[in-house]
Coordinates of C-alpha atoms (C1' of nucleotides) in Angstrom, one line a residue:
Chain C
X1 CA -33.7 -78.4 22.2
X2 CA -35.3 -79.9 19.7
X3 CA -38.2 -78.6 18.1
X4 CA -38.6 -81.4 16.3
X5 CA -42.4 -82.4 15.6
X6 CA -44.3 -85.7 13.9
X7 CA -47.0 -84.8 12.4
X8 CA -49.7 -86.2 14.2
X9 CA -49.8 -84.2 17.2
X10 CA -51.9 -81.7 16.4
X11 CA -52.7 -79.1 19.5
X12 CA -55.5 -78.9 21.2
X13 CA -57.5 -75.2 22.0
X14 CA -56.5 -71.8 21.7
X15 CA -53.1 -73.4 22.1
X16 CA -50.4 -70.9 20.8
X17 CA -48.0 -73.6 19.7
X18 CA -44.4 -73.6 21.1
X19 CA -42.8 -69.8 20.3
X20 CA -39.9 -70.6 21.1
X21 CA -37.6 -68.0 21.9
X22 CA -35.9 -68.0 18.8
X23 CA -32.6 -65.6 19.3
X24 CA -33.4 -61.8 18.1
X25 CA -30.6 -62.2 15.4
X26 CA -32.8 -64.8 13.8
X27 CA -36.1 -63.0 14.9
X28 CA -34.7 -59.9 12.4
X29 CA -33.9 -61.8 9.7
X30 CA -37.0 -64.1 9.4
X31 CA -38.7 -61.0 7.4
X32 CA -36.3 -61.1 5.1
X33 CA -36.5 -64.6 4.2
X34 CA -40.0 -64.2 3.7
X35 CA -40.1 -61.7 1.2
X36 CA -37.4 -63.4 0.0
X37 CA -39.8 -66.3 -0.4
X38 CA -42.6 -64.4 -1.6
X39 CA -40.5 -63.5 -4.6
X40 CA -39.8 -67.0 -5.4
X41 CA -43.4 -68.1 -5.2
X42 CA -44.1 -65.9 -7.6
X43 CA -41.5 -66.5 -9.9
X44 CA -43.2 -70.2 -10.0
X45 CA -40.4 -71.8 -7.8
X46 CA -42.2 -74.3 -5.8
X47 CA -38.7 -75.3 -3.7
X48 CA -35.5 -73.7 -3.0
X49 CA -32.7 -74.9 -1.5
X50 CA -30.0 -73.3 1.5
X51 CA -28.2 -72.1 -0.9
X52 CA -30.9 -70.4 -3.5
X53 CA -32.6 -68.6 -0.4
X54 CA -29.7 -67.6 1.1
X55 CA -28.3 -65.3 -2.3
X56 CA -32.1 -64.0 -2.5
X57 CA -32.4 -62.9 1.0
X58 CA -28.1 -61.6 1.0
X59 CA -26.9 -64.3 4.2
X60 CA -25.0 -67.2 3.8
X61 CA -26.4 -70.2 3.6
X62 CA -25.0 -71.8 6.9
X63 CA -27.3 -68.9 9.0
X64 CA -29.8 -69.5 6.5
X65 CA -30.1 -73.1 7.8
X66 CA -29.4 -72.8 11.4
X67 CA -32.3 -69.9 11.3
X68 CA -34.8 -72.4 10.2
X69 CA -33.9 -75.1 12.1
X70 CA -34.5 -73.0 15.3
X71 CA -38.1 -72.7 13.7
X72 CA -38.0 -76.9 13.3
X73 CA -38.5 -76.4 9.8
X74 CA -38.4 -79.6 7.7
X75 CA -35.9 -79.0 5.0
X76 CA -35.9 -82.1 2.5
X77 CA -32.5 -83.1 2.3
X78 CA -31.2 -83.5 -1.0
X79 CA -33.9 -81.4 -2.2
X80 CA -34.1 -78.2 -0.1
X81 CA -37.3 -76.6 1.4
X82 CA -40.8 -76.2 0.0
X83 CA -41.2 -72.6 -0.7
X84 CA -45.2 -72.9 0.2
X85 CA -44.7 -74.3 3.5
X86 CA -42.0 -72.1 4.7
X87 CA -43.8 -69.3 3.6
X88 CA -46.5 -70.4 6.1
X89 CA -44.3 -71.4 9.0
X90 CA -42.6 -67.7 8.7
X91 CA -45.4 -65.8 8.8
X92 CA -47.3 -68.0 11.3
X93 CA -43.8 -67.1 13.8
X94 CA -44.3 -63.9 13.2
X95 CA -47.7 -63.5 14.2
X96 CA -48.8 -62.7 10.3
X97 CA -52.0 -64.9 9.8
X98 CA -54.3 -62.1 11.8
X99 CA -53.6 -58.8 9.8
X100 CA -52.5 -56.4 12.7
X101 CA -54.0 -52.9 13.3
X102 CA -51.6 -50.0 13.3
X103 CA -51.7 -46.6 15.1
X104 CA -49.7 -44.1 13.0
X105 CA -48.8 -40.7 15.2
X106 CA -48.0 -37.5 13.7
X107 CA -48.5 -36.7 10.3
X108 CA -46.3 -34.3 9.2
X109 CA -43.6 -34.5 6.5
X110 CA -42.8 -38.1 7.2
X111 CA -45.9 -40.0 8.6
X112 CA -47.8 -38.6 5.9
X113 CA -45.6 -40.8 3.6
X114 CA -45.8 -43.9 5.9
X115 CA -49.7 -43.3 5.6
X116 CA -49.4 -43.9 1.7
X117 CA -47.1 -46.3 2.1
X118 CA -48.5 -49.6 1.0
X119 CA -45.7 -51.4 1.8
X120 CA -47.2 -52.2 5.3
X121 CA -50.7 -53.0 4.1
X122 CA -49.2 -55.7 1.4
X123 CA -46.7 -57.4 4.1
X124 CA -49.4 -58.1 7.0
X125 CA -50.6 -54.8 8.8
X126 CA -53.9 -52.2 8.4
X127 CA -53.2 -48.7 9.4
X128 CA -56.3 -48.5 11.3
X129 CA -55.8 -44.9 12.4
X130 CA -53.7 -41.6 11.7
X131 CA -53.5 -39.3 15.2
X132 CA -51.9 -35.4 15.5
X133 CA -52.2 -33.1 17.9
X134 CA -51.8 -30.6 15.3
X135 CA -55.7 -29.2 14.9
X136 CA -54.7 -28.0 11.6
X137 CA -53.8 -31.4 10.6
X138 CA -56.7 -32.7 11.8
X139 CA -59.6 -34.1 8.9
X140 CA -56.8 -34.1 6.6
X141 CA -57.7 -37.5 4.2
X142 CA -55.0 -39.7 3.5
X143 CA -55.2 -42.8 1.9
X144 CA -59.1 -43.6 2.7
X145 CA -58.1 -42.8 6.7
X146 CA -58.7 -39.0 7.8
X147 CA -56.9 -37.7 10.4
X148 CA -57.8 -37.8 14.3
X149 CA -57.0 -35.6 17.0
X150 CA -55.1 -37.5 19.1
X151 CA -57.5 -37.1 22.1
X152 CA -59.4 -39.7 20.1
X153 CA -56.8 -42.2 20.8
X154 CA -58.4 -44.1 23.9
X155 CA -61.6 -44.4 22.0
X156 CA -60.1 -45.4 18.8
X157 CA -57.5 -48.1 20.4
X158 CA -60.4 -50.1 22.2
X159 CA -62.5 -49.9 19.1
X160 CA -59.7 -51.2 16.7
X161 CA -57.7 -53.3 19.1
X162 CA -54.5 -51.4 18.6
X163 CA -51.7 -52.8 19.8
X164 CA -48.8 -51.5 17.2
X165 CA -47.9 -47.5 17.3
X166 CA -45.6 -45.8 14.9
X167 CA -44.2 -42.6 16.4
X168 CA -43.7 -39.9 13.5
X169 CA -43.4 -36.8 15.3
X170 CA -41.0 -34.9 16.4
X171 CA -38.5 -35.6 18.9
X172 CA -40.3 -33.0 21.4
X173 CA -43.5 -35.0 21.5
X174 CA -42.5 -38.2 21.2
X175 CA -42.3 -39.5 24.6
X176 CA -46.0 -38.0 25.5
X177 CA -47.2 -39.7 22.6
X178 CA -45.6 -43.2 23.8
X179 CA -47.1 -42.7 27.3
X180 CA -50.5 -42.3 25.5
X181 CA -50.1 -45.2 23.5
X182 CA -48.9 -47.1 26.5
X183 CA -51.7 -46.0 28.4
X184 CA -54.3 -47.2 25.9
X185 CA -52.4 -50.7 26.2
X186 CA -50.0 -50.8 22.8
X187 CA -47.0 -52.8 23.6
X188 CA -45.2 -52.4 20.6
X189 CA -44.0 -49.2 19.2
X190 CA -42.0 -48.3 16.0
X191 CA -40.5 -44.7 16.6
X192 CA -39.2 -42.4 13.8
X193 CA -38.1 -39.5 16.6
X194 CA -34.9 -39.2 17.0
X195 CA -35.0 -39.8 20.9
X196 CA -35.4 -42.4 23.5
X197 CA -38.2 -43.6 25.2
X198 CA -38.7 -44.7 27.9
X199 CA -41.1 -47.4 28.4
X200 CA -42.6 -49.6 30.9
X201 CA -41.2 -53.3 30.7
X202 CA -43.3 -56.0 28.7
X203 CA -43.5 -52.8 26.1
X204 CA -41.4 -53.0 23.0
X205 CA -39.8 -50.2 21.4
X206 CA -38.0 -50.3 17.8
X207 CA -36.3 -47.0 16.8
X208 CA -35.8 -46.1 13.2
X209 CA -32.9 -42.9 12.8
X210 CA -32.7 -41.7 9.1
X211 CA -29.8 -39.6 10.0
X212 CA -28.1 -42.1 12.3
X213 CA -27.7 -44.4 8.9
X214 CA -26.9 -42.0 7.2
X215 CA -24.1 -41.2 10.0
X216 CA -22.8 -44.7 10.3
X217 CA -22.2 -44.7 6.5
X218 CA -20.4 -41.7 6.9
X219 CA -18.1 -43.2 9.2
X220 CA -17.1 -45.8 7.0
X221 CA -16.4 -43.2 4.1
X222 CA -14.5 -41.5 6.3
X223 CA -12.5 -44.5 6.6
X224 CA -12.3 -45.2 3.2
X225 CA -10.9 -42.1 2.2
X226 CA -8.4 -42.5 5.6
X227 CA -7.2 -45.4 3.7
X228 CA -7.2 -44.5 0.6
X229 CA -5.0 -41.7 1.5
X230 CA -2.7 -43.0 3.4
X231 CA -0.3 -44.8 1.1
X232 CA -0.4 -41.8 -1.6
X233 CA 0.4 -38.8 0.5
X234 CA 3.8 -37.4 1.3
X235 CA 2.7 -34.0 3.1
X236 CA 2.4 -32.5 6.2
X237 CA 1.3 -33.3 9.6
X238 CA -2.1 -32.8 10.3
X239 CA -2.4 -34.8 13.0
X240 CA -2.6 -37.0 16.3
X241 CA -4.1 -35.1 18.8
X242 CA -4.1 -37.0 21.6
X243 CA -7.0 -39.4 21.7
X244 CA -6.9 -39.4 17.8
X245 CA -8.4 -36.4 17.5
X246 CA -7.2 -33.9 14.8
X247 CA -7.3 -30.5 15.8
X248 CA -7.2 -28.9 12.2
X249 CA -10.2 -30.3 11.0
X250 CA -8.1 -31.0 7.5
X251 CA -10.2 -31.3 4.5
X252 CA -11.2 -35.4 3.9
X253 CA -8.2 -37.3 3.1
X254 CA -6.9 -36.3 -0.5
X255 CA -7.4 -38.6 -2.6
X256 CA -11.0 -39.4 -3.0
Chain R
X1 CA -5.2 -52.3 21.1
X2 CA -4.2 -48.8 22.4
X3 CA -5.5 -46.1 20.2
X4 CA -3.7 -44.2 22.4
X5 CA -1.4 -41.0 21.3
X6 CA 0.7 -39.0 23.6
X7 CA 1.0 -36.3 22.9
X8 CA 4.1 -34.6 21.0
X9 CA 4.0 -38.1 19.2
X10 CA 2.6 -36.1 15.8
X11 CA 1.8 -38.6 13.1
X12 CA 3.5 -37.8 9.6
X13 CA 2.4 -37.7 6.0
X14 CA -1.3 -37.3 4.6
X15 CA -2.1 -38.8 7.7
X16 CA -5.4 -39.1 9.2
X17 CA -5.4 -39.8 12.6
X18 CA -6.3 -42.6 13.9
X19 CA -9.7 -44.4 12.4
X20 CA -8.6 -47.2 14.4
X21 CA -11.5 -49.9 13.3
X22 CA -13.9 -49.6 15.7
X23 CA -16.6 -52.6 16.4
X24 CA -19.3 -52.1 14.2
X25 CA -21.9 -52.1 17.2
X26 CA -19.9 -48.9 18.9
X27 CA -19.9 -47.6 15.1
X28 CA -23.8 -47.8 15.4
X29 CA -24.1 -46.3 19.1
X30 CA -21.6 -43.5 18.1
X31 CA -24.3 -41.1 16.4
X32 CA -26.9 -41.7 19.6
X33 CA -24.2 -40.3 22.0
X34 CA -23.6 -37.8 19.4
X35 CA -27.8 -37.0 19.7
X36 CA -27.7 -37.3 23.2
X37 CA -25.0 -34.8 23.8
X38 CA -26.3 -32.6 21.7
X39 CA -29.2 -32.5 24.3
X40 CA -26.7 -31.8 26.9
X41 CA -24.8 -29.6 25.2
X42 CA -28.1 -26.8 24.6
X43 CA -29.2 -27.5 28.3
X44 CA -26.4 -26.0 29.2
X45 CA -24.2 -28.8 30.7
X46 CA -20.8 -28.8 30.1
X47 CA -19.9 -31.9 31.6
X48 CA -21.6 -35.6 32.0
X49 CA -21.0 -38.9 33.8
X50 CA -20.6 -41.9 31.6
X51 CA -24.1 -42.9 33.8
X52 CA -25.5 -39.8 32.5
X53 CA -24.9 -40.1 29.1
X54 CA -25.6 -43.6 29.1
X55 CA -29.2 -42.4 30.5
X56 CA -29.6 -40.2 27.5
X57 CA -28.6 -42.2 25.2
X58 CA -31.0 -45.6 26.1
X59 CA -28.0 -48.2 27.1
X60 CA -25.6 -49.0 29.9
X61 CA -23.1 -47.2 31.4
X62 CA -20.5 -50.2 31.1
X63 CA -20.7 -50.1 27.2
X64 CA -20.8 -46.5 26.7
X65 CA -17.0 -46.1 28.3
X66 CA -16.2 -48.8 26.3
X67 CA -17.4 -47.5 23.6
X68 CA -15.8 -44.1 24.4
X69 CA -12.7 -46.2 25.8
X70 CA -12.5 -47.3 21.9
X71 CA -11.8 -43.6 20.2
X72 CA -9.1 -43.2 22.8
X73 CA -11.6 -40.6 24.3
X74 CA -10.5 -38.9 27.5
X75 CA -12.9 -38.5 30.5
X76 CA -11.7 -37.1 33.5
X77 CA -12.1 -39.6 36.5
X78 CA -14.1 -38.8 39.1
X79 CA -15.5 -36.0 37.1
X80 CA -17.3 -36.8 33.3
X81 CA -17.1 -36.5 29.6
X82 CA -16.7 -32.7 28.8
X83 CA -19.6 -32.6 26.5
X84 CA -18.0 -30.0 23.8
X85 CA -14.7 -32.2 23.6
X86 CA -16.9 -35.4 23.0
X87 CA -18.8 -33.8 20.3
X88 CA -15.8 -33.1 18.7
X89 CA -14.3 -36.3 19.0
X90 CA -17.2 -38.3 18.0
X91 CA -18.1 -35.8 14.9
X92 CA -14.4 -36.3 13.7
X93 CA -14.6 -40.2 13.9
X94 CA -18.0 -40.1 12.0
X95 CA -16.5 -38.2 9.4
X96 CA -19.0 -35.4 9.9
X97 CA -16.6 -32.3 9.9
X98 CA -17.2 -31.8 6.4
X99 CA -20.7 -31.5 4.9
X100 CA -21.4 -34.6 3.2
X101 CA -23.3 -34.3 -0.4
X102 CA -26.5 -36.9 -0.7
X103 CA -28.2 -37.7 -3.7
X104 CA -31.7 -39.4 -3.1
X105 CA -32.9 -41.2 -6.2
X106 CA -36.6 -41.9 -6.0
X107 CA -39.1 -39.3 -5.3
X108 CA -43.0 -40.9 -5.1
X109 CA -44.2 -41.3 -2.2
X110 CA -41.0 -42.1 0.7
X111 CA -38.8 -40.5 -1.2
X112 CA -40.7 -37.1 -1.2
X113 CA -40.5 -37.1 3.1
X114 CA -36.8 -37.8 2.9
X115 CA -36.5 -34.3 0.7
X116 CA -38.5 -33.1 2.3
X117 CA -36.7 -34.3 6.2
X118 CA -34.8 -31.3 7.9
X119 CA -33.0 -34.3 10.1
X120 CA -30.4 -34.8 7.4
X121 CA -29.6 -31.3 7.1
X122 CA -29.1 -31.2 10.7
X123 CA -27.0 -33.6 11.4
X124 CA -24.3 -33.4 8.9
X125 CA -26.1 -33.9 5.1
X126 CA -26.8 -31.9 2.1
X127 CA -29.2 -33.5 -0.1
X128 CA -27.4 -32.0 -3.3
X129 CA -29.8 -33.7 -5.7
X130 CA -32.8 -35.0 -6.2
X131 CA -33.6 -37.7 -9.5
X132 CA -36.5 -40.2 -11.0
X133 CA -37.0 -42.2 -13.7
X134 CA -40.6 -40.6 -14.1
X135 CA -40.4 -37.5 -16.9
X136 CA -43.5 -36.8 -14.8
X137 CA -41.8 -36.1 -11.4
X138 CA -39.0 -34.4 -13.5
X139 CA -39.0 -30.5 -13.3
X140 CA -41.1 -30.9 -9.4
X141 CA -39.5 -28.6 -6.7
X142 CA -39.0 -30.1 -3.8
X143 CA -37.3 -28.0 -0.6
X144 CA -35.5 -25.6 -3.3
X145 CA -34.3 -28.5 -4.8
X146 CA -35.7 -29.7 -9.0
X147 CA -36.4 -33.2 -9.3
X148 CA -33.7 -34.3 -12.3
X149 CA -33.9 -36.9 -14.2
X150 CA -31.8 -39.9 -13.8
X151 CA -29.6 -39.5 -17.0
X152 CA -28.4 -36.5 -15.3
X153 CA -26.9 -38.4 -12.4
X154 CA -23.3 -39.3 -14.0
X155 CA -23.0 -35.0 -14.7
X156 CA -24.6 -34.1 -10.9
X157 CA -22.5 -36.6 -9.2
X158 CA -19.3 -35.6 -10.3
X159 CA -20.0 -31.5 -9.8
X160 CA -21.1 -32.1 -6.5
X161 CA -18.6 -35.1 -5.3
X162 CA -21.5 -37.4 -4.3
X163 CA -20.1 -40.2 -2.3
X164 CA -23.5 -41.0 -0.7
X165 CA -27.0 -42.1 -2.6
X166 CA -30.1 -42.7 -0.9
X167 CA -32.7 -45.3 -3.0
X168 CA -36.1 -44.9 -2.3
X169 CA -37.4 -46.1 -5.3
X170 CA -39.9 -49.0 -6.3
X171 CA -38.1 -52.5 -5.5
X172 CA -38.4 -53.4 -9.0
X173 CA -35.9 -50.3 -9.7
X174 CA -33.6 -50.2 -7.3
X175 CA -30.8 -52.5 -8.5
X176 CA -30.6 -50.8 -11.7
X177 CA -30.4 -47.0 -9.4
X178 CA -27.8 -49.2 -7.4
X179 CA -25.3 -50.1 -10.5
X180 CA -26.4 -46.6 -11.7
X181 CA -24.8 -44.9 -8.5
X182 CA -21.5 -47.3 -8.1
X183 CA -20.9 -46.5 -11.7
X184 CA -20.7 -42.7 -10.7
X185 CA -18.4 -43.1 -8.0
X186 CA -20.7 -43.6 -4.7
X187 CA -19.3 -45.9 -2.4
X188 CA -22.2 -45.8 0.3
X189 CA -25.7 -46.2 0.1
X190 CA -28.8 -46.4 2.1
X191 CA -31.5 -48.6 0.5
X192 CA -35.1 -48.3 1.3
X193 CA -35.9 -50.6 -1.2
X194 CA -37.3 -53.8 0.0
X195 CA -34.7 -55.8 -2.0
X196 CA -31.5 -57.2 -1.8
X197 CA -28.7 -55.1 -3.7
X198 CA -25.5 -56.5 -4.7
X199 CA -22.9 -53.9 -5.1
X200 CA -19.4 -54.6 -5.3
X201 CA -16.5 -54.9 -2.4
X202 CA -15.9 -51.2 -0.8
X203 CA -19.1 -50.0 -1.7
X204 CA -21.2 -50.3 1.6
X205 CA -24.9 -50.5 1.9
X206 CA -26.8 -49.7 4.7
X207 CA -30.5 -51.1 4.4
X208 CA -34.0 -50.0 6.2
X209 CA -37.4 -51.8 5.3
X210 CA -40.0 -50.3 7.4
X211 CA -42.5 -53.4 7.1
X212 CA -39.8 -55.5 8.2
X213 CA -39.7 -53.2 11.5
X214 CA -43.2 -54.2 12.0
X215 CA -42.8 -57.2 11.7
X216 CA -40.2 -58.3 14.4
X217 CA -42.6 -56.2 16.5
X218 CA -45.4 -58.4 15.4
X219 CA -43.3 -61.3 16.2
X220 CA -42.9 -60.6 20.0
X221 CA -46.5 -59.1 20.2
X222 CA -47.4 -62.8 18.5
X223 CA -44.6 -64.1 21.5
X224 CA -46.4 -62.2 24.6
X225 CA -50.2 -63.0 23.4
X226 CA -49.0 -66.6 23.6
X227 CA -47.2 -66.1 27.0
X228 CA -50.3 -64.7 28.6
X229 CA -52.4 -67.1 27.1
X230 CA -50.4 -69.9 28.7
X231 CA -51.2 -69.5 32.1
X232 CA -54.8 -68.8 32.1
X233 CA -55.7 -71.8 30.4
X234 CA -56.4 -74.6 32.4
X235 CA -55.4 -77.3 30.5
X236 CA -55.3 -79.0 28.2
X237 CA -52.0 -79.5 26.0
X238 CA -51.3 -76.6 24.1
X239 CA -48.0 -78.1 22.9
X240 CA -45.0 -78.8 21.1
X241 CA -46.0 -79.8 18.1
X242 CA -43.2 -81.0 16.0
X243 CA -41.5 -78.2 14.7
X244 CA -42.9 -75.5 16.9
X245 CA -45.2 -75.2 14.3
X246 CA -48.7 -75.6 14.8
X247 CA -50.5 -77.4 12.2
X248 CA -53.9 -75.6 12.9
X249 CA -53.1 -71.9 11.9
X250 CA -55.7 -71.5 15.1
X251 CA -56.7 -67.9 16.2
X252 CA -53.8 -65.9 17.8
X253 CA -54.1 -67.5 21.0
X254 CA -57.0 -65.9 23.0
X255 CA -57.3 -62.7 25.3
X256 CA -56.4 -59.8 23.0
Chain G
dC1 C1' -24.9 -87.5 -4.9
dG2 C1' -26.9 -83.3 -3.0
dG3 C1' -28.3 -80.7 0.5
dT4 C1' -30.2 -80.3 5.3
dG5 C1' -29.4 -80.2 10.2
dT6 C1' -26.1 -79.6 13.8
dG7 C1' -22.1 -80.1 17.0
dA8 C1' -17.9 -77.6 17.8
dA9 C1' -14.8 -73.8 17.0
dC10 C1' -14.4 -69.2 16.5
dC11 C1' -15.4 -64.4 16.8
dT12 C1' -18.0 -60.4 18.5
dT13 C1' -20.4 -58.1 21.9
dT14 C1' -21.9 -57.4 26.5
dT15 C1' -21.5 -57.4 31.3
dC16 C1' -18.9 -57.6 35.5
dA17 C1' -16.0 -55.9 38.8
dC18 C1' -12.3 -53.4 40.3
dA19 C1' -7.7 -51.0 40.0
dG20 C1' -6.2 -46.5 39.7
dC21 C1' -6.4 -41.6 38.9
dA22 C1' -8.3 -36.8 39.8
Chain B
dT1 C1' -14.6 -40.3 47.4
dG2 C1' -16.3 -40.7 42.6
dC3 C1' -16.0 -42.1 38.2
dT4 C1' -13.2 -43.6 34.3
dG5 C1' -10.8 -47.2 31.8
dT6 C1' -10.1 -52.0 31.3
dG7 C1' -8.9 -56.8 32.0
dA8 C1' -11.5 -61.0 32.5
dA9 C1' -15.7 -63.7 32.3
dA10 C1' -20.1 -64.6 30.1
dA11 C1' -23.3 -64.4 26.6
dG12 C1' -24.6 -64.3 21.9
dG13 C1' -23.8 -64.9 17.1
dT14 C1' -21.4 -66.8 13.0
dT15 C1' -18.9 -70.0 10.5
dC16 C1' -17.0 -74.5 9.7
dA17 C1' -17.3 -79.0 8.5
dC18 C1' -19.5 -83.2 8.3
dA19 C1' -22.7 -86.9 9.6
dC20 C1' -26.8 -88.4 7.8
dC21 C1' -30.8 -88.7 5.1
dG22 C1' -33.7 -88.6 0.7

DNA sequence: CGGTGTGAACCTTTTCACAGCA
DNA sequence: TGCTGTGAAAAGGTTCACACCG
């Protein structure tokens, strides 16, 4: 229940302070709030309320609030929260104060752009390697970082303390590469294939599918132009195979 | 309830058959099952269990005929899913019977991969155009395609019936892109912008932030260093402070 | 008065467990 | 007998509305 605190209390030793297990739904959002709040420091706001943090970050502000108070945030009320502090408290949650090394795998079309991007460096992780199996590919500079065979990975992991990997290769390799990754002790993995892996438990696994978004917005144009066309149309039947199915494959709706 | 049809019962008029609304979560499964029995389908099976797709596609059996329960999708008891029917089914539903056209706005560094990725092509996209603010960029070929320059958008848009934009420019820009793409008729976007957009009803966004990915990763791998830590120590109180928050940033607990 | 923190209601999603069909 | 389809229960998340504090 509550995580209510009185200052005070500090905590003794290499204490890791109550993590609660705050409810992934919050968990995801918490980033968001926190660039959210980055923003605002550097617009000069030095407090925001429910309300103001809420628009920036796109929730409302009733799951703004109940978010924080799972963290036992001190909002002042009548005032709202200090922008500093929260700032703190996030990235302290999230494990942000130590800046975490990063093992990037496969640097083809799309892990050579997650090499430059510095999107990672400036919100709280080091790339601290680049791996492909690909020889060719191999002593390939990017950003600073040239590129490893990943044979190097057991040697490089202990060296760097690696314990994030981002999967960028293909679908094909992907689940050797997370066993490799596994076996040099990551327990967090970000993967671009477009598979699953399979893992050992205690080991997270994040999946990122470009064409999967791209897919579910699909869906909803499709729906859109469903309903859209509905009300105009007078014509024929293309329709209602059983289980909602058309069979003629009709062209989209009409309208548009 | 039942999105049932019988057969013989043909729906009238422009009509698109049924688009039922699903549950957003089956919406978001729909496109792994699609993957996944894609898989099957070139390894030659013709027919899977809901266990077996399930399997392949990383979640339970229980939700996936749900899920499948929810299209009005037929599976034979005591036998499967015939894999070629499914694909159908599910392709239909995700709108992905016609070739949707994609325009990515944004080519430095991400948006160069995403040109550059076969998985949209594969999976039911054609990036029709590519644009950037940057008179530099302008003119670059990219994957057969010329980089054009965002003034042409309005003209491109409308010759190639772009309903979908991808941003993948600079935060800073991508509001502006955003307005820029409603204006010209898109009605779904995918932002990989690390900003809120605010786009008007019917137009939906879908949004990835790859930093924020690493970040709930960093989160639990913040969450299991703490766990571990616990039990070793011997003592003393490592504890609630008010808040959850500890008031000494201390040192990631300690193993690691 | 303004705005946080939070119980309680509501809705969505997941899981269970089994009836019923091939 | 095997496996789907689905009610019913459980869990998880969101929204409401307001007590309470600064």
């Amino acid at each position: 229940m509550s995580q209510h605190r009185h200052p005070g209390a500090p905590r003794r030793a290499g204490a890791v302070p109550a993590l609660p297990d705050l409810p992934e739904a919050t968990v995801a959002r918490l980033p968001e709030y926190l660039r959210a709040l980055h923003n605002l420091a550097e617009t000069g706001h030095e407090t925001v309320s429910s309300e103001g943090l809420a628009n920036a970050a796109g929730v409302n502000s009733a799951k703004l609030r109940k978010d924080l108070s799972q963290l036992g945030s001190y909002g002042t009320r009548g005032v709202g929260y200090d922008v500093g502090l929260l700032i703190d408290q996030i990235e302290y949650v999230l494990g942000l104060t130590q800046r975490r090394a990063v093992a990037l795998v496969g640097v083809g079309n799309l892990g050579h752009a997650l090499a430059g991007y510095d999107g990672f460096a400036s919100r709280g992780f080091r790339i601290a390697a680049l791996f492909d199996a690909d020889q060719e590919r191999v002593g390939e500079e990017i950003n600073d970082l040239v590129v490893l065979h990943i044979d190097e990975l057991p040697r490089v992991a202990a060296e760097e303390s690696i314990a994030i990997g981002v999967i960028a290769t293909p679908a094909a390799a992907a689940q050797r590469v997370a066993d490799q990754l596994v076996a040099v002790g990551v327990t967090s993995i970000l993967n671009f294939a477009p598979c699953v892996l399979s893992v050992p438990d205690g080991v997270d696994v994040r999946k990122v599918d470009l064409a999967i978004e791209l897919q579910i917005l699909s869906f909803h144009e499709h729906r859109k132009a469903s309903l859209t066309a509905l009300p105009a149309a007078g014509g024929s039947a293309l329709t209602a195979l059983p289980g909602g199915l058309a069979v003629t494959e009709s062209q989209e709706a009409i309208g548009t």
